[in-house]
Structures are given as structure tokens and as C-alpha cells.
PDB file of C-alpha atoms in Angstrom:
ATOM      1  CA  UNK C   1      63.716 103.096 145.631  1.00  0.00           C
ATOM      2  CA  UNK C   2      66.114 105.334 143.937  1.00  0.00           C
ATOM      3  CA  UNK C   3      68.325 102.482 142.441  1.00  0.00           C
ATOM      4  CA  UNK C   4      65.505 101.053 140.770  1.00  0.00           C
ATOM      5  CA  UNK C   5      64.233 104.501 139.185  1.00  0.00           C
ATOM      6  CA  UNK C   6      65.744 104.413 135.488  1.00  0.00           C
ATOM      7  CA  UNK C   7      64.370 106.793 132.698  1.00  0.00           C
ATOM      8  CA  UNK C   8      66.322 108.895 129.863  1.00  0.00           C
ATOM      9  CA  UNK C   9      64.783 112.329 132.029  1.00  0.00           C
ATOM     10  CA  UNK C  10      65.327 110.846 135.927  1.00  0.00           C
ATOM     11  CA  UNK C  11      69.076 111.476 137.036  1.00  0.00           C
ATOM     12  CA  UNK C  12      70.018 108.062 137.486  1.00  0.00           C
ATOM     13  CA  UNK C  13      71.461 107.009 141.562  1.00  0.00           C
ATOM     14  CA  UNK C  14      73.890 104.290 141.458  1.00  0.00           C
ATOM     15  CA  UNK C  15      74.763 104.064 145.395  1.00  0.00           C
ATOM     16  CA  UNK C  16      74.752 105.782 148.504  1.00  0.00           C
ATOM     17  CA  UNK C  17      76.266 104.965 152.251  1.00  0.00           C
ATOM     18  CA  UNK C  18      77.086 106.058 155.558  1.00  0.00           C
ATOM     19  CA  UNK C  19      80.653 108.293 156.235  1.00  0.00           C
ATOM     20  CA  UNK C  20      81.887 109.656 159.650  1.00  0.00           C
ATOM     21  CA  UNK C  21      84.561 112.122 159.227  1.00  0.00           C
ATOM     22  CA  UNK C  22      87.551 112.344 161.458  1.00  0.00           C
ATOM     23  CA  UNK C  23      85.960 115.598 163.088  1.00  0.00           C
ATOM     24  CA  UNK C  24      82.978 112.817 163.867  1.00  0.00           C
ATOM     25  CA  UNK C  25      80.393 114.567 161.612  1.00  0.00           C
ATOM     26  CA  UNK C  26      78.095 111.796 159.423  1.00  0.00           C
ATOM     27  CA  UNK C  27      77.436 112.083 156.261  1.00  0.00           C
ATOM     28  CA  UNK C  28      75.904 110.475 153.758  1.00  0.00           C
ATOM     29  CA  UNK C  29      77.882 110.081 150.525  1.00  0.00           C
ATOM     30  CA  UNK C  30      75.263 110.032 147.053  1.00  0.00           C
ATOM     31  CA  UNK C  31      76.827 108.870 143.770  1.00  0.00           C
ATOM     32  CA  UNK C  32      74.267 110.219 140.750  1.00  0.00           C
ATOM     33  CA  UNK C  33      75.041 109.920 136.983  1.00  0.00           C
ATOM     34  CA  UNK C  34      77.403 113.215 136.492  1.00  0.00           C
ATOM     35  CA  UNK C  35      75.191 116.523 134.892  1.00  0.00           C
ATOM     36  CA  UNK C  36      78.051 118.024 132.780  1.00  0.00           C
ATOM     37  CA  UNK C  37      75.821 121.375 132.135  1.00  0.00           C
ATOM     38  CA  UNK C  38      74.561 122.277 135.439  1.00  0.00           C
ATOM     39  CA  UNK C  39      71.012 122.602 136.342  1.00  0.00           C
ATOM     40  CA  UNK C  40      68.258 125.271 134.675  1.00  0.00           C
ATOM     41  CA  UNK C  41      68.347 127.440 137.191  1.00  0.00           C
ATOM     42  CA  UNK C  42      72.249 128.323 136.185  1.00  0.00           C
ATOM     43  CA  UNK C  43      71.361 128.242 132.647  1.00  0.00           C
ATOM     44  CA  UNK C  44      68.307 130.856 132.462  1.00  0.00           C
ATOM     45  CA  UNK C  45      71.246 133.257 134.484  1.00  0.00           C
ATOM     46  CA  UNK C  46      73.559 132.915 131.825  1.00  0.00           C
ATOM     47  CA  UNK C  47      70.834 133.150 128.823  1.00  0.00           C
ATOM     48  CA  UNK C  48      67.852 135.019 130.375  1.00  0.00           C
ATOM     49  CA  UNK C  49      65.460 134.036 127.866  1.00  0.00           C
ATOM     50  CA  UNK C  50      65.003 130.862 125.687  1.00  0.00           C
ATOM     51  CA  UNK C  51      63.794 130.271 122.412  1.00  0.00           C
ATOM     52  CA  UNK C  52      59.983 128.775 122.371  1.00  0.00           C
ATOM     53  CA  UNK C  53      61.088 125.620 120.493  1.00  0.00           C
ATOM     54  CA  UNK C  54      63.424 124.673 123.333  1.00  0.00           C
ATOM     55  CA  UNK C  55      60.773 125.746 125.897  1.00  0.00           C
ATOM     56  CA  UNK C  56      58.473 122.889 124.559  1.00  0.00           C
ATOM     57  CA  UNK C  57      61.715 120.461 124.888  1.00  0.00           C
ATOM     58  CA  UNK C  58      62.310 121.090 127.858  1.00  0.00           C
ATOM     59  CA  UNK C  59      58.972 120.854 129.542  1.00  0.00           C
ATOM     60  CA  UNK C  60      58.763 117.578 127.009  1.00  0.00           C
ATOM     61  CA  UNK C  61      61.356 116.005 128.701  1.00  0.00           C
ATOM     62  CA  UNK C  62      60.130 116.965 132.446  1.00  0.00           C
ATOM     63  CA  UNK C  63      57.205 115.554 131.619  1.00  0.00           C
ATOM     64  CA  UNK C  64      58.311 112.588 130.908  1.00  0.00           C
ATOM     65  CA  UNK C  65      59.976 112.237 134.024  1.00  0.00           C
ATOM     66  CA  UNK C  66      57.403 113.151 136.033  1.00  0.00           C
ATOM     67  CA  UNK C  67      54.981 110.499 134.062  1.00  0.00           C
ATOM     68  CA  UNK C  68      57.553 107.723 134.637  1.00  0.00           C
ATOM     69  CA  UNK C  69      57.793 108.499 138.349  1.00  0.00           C
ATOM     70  CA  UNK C  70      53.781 108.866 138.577  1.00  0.00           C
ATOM     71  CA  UNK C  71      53.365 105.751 136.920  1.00  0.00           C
ATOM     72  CA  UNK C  72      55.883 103.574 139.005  1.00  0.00           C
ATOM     73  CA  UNK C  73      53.467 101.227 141.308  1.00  0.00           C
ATOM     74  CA  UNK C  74      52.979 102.633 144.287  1.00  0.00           C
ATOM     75  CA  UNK C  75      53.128 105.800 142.611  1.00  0.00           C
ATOM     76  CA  UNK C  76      56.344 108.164 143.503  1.00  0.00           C
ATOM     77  CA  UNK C  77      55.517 111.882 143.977  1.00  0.00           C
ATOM     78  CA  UNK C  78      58.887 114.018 143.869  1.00  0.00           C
ATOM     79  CA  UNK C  79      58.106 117.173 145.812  1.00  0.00           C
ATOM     80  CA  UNK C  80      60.498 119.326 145.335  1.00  0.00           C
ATOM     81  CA  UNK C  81      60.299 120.049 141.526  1.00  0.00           C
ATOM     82  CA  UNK C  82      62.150 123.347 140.799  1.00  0.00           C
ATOM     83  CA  UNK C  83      64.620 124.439 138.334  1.00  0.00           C
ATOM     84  CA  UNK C  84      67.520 123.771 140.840  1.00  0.00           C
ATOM     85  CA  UNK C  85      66.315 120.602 140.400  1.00  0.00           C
ATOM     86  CA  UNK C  86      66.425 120.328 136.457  1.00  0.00           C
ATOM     87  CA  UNK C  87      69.862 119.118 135.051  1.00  0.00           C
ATOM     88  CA  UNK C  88      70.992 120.095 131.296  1.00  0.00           C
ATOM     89  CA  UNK C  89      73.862 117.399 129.981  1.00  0.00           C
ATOM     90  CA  UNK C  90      76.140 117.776 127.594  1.00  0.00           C
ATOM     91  CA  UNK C  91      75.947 118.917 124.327  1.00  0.00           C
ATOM     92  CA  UNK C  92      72.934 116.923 123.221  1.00  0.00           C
ATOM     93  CA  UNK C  93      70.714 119.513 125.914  1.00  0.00           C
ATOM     94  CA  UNK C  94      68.534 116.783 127.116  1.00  0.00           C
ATOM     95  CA  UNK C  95      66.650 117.770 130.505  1.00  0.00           C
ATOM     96  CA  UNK C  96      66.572 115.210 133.849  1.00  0.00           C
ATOM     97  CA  UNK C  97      64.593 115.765 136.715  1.00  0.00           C
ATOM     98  CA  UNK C  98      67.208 114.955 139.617  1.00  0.00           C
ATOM     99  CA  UNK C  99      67.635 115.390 143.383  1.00  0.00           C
ATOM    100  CA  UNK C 100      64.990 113.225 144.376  1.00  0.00           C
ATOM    101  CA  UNK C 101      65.778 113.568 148.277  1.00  0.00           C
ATOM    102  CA  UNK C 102      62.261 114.226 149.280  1.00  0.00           C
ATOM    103  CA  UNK C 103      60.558 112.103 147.044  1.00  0.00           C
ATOM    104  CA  UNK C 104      57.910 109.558 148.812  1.00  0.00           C
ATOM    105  CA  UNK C 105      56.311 106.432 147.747  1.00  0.00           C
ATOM    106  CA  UNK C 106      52.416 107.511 147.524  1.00  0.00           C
ATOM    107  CA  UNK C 107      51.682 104.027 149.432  1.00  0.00           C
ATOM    108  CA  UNK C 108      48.572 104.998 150.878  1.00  0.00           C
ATOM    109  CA  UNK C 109      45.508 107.354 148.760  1.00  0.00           C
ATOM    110  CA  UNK C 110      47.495 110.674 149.964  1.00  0.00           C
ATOM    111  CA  UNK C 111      50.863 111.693 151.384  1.00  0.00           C
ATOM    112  CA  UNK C 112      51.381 113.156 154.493  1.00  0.00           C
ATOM    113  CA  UNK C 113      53.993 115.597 155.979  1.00  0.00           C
ATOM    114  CA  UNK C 114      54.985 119.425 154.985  1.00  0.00           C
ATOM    115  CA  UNK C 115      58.116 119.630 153.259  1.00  0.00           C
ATOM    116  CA  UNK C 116      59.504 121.336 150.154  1.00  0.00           C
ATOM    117  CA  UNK C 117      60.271 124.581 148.562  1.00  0.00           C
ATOM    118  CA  UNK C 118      57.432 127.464 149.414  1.00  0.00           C
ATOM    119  CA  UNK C 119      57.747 129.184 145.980  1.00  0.00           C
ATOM    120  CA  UNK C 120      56.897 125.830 144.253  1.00  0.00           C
ATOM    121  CA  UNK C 121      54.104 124.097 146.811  1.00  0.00           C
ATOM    122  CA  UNK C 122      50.859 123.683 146.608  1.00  0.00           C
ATOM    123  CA  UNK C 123      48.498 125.149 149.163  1.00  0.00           C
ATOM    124  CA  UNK C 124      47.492 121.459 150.092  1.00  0.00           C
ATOM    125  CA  UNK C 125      50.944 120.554 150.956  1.00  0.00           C
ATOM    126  CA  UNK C 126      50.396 122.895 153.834  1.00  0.00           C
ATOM    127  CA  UNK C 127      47.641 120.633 154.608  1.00  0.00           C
ATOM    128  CA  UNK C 128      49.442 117.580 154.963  1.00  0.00           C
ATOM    129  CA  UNK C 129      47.030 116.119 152.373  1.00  0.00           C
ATOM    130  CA  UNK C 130      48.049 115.487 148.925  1.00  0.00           C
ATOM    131  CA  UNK C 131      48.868 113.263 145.860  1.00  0.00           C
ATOM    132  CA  UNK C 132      50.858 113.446 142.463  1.00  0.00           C
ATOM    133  CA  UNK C 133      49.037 116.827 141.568  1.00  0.00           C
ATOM    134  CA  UNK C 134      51.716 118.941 143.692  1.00  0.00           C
ATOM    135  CA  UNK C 135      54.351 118.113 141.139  1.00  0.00           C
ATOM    136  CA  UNK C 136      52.052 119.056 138.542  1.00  0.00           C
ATOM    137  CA  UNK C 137      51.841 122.663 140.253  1.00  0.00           C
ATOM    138  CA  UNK C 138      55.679 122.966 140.668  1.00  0.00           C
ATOM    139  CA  UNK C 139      55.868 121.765 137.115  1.00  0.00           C
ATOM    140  CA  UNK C 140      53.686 124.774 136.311  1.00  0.00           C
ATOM    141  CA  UNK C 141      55.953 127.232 138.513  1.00  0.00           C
ATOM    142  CA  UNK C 142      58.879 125.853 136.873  1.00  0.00           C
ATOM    143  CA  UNK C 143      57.409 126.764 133.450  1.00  0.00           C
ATOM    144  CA  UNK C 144      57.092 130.087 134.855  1.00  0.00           C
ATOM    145  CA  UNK C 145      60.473 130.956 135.674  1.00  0.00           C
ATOM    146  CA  UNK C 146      61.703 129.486 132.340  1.00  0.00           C
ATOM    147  CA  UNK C 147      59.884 132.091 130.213  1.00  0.00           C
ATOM    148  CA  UNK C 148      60.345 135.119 132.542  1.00  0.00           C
ATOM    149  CA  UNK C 149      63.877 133.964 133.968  1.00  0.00           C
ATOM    150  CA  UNK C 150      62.134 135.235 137.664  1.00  0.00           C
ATOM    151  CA  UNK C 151      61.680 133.282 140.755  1.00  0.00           C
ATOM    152  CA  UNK C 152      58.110 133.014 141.741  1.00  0.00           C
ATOM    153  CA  UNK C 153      56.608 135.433 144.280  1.00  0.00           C
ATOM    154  CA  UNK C 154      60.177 137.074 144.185  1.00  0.00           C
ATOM    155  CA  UNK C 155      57.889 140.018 145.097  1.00  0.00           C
ATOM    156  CA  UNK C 156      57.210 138.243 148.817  1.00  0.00           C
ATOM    157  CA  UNK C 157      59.454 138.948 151.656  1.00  0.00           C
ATOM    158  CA  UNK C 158      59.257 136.338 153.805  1.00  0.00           C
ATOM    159  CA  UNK C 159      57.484 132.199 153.701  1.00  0.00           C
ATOM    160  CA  UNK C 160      54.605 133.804 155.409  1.00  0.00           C
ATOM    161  CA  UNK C 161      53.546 136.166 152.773  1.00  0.00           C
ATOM    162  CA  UNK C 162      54.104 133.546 149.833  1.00  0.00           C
ATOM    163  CA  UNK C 163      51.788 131.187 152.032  1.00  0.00           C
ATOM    164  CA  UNK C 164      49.067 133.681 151.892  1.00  0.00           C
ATOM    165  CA  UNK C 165      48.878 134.497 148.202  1.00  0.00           C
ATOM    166  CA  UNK C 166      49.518 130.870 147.497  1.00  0.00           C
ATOM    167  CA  UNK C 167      45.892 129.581 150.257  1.00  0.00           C
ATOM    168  CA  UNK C 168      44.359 132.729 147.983  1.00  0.00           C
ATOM    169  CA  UNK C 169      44.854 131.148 144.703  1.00  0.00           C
ATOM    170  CA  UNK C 170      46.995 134.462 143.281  1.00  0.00           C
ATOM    171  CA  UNK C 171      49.828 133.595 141.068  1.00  0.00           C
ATOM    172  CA  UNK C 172      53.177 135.227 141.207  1.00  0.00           C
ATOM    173  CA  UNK C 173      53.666 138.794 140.073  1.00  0.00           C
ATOM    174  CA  UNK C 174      55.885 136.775 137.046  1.00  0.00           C
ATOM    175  CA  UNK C 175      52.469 135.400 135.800  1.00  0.00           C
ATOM    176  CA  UNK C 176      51.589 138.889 134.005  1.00  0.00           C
ATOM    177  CA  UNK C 177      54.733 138.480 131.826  1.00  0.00           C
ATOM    178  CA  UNK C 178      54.045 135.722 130.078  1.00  0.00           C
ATOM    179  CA  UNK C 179      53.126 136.585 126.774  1.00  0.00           C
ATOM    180  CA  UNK C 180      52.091 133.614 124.774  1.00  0.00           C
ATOM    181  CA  UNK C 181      48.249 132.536 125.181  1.00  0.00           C
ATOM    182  CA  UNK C 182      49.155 128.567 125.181  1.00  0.00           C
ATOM    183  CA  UNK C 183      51.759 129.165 127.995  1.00  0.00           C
ATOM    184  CA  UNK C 184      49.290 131.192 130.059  1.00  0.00           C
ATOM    185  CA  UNK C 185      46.484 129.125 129.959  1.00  0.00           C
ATOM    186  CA  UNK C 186      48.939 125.890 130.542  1.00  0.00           C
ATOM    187  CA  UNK C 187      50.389 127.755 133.564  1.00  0.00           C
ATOM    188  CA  UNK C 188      47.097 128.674 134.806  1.00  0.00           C
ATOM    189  CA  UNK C 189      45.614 124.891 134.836  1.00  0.00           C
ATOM    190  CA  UNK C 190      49.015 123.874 136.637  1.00  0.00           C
ATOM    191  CA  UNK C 191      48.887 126.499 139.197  1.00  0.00           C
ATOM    192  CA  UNK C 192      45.267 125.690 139.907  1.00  0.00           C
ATOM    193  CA  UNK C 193      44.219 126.677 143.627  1.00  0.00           C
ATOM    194  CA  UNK C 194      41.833 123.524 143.356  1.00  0.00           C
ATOM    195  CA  UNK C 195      43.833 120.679 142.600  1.00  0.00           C
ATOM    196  CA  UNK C 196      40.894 118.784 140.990  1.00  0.00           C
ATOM    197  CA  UNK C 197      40.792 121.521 137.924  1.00  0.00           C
ATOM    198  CA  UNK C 198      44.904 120.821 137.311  1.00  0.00           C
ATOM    199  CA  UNK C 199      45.730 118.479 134.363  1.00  0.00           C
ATOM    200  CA  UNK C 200      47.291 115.184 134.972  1.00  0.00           C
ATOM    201  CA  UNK C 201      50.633 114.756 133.772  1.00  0.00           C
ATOM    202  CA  UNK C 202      49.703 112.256 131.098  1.00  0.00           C
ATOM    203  CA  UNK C 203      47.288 115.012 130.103  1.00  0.00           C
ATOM    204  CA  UNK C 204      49.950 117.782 129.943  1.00  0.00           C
ATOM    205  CA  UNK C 205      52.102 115.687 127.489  1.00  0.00           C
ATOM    206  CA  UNK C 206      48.989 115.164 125.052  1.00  0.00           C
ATOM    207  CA  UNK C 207      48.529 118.920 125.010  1.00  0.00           C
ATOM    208  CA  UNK C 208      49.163 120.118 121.159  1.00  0.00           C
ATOM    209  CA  UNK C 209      51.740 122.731 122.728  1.00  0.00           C
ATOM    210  CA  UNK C 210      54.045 119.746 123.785  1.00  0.00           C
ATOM    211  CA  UNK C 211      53.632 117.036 121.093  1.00  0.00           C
ATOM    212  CA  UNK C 212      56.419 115.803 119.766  1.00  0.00           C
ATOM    213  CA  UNK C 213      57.013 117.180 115.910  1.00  0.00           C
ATOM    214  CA  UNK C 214      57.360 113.896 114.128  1.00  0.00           C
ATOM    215  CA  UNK C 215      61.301 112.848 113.570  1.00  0.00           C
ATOM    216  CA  UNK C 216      64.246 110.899 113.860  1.00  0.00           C
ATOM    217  CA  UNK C 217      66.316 111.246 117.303  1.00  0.00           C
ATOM    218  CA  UNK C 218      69.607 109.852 117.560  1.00  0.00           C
ATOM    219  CA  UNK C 219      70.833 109.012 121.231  1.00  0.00           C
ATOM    220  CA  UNK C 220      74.159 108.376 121.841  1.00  0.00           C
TER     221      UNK C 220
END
């Protein structure tokens, strides 16, 4: 599945097989197009906070991704979107969505099993029963932590508290920081408790906040 995924904002996988070491341990040995500038999560620790024009880029690009891997037939639902995720190369700053380890082809109406990362799942992950909407939530949690530079529910101690205020529908303490009324009420609709009020990723990318300013881009 993997090898056939290509897109300008999906790390691209070349090949992948089986490796005992001498110690007997298996691995499995991944070869992925190299990220030369780390992932997003390193770069909002060096920079703390980003300018609102790159912001809009980035999220852009993710989009993208995300609509490429929706749009694939049967659909592919990553699940396990988070800025650790995210990968910044070279110079020219363009944004691919990358470790697609967990990533499942939607083959039936809804996807079953409970895996990913707690801060960034939807409540109806933890109820086995969901579709391409959980990326759109992560997407929104992502967006989070890229204009406050904060993990969500960093306040939360343990998985067990962030699974409560995520089944109540309250957003990370983060939430109250962002400023901007576009990026608030964007969050909000991705963070949706109900995932039939969240946008569509399609939907997200015809927002006015994230259309593309009219231009010529050169891609080397």
C-alpha cells in the first residue's frame, strides 16, 4: 500500500524487508525518502512561534496529504497524525505527512481497532468505530500545537484523564491561547466531540483561511 502512495506532501516509501540480527532480534528495515529538516515537532522547539503566513502553508500542505490519502480507493485513514509525524525538507520548507505505520485501508464503511496517540484521538477511536474524520481531529490538534508550541492536554497526568476530557468534548487547556478568530473557530470544527459537525478535508482546504494566494511556484 505504501509503495503505491505518491504525493508532493506524503513521505514517499521505497522498500521495506525482514532482518534478524546476530543477537537473533527481527527487525524490520523501512527505506523512506530522506527529511533533511526534521519533523515539526523539533522545529516549533527551536522557533516557538511561527509567523501566520507559514501557519496557512503548512496546514496547506497537510491538507493536501490528507486529501490524497482520503481520496485513494478504498480510502486510507492515517491515524496517527501529529507533529512528530510532520517532516520539514530542505530549504524550500515544504511539509509531508510521513510515518504512516498505522495507517489502514478503510475497506469496509468504518475501521475497527484502538490504536494511536491519546493527545491526538478522537473519542470514537475509543469506540472502535470510525472513518476518515479522526485525521481530521488530529489535524485540528496539530494546528493547535503549531500556534501555541504546547502539547495538547499537557495539563493531564496520565491516558486516563486525557480520555475523560476528550468522551466530554473539552478541548485542551492550549485552546484558550489561540488568539486569532479564524484559527479558533477552524480548531473548534476539527476538534468536534460529534464527528458529524467536523469539516471534511476537502472542505478544510476550500476554507478562505487556507486558499492558496494566486502565484507562480517553482519546484525543483
Amino acid at each position: 500500500m505504501l509503495k503505491g502512495l505518491q504525493h508532493p506532501n506524503i513521505v514517499r516509501f521505497y522498500d521495506s524487508w525482514d532482518y534478524q540480527s546476530l543477537k537473533g532480534k527481527k527487525c524490520i528495515i523501512l527505506v523512506t525518502e530522506l527529511m533533511t529538516s526534521g519533523t515539526l515537532k523539533t522545529y516549533l522547539k527551536r522557533f516557538k512561534s511561527i509567523k501566520p503566513k507559514v501557519l496557512r502553508s503548512w496546514c496547506r500542505q497537510i491538507l493536501k496529504g490528507l486529501n490524497f490519502l482520503h481520496t485513494r480507493n478504498p480510502a486510507i485513514i492515517h491515524r496517527d497524525l501529529k507533529c512528530d509525524n510532520i517532516f520539514i525538507t530542505g530549504p524550500t520548507g515544504s511539509v509531508k505527512v510521513g510515518d504512516l505505520g498505522l495507517a489502514t485501508l478503510k475497506r469496509t464503511s468504518f475501521a475497527k481497532s484502538v490504536i494511536g496517540t491519546p493527545e491526538f484521538m478522537a473519542p470514537e477511536m475509543y469506540e472502535e468505530h470510525y472513518d476518515e474524520s479522526v485525521d481530521v481531529y488530529a489535524f485540528g490538534m496539530c494546528m493547535l500545537e503549531m500556534i501555541t508550541a504546547e502539547y495538547p492536554y499537557s495539563e493531564c497526568i496520565n491516558a486516563g484523564q486525557i480520555y475523560r476530557k476528550v468522551t466530554q468534548g473539552l478541548p485542551p487547556n492550549s485552546f484558550e491561547k489561540v488568539q486569532g478568530k479564524d484559527e479558533r473557530r477552524i480548531i473548534s470544527i476539527c476538534i468536534n466531540r460529534d464527528k458529524t459537525q467536523r469539516y471534511t478535508v476537502q472542505q478544510l482546504l476550500n476554507e478562505p483561511f487556507f486558499v492558496e494566494v494566486p502565484g507562480i511556484k517553482v519546484e525543483l
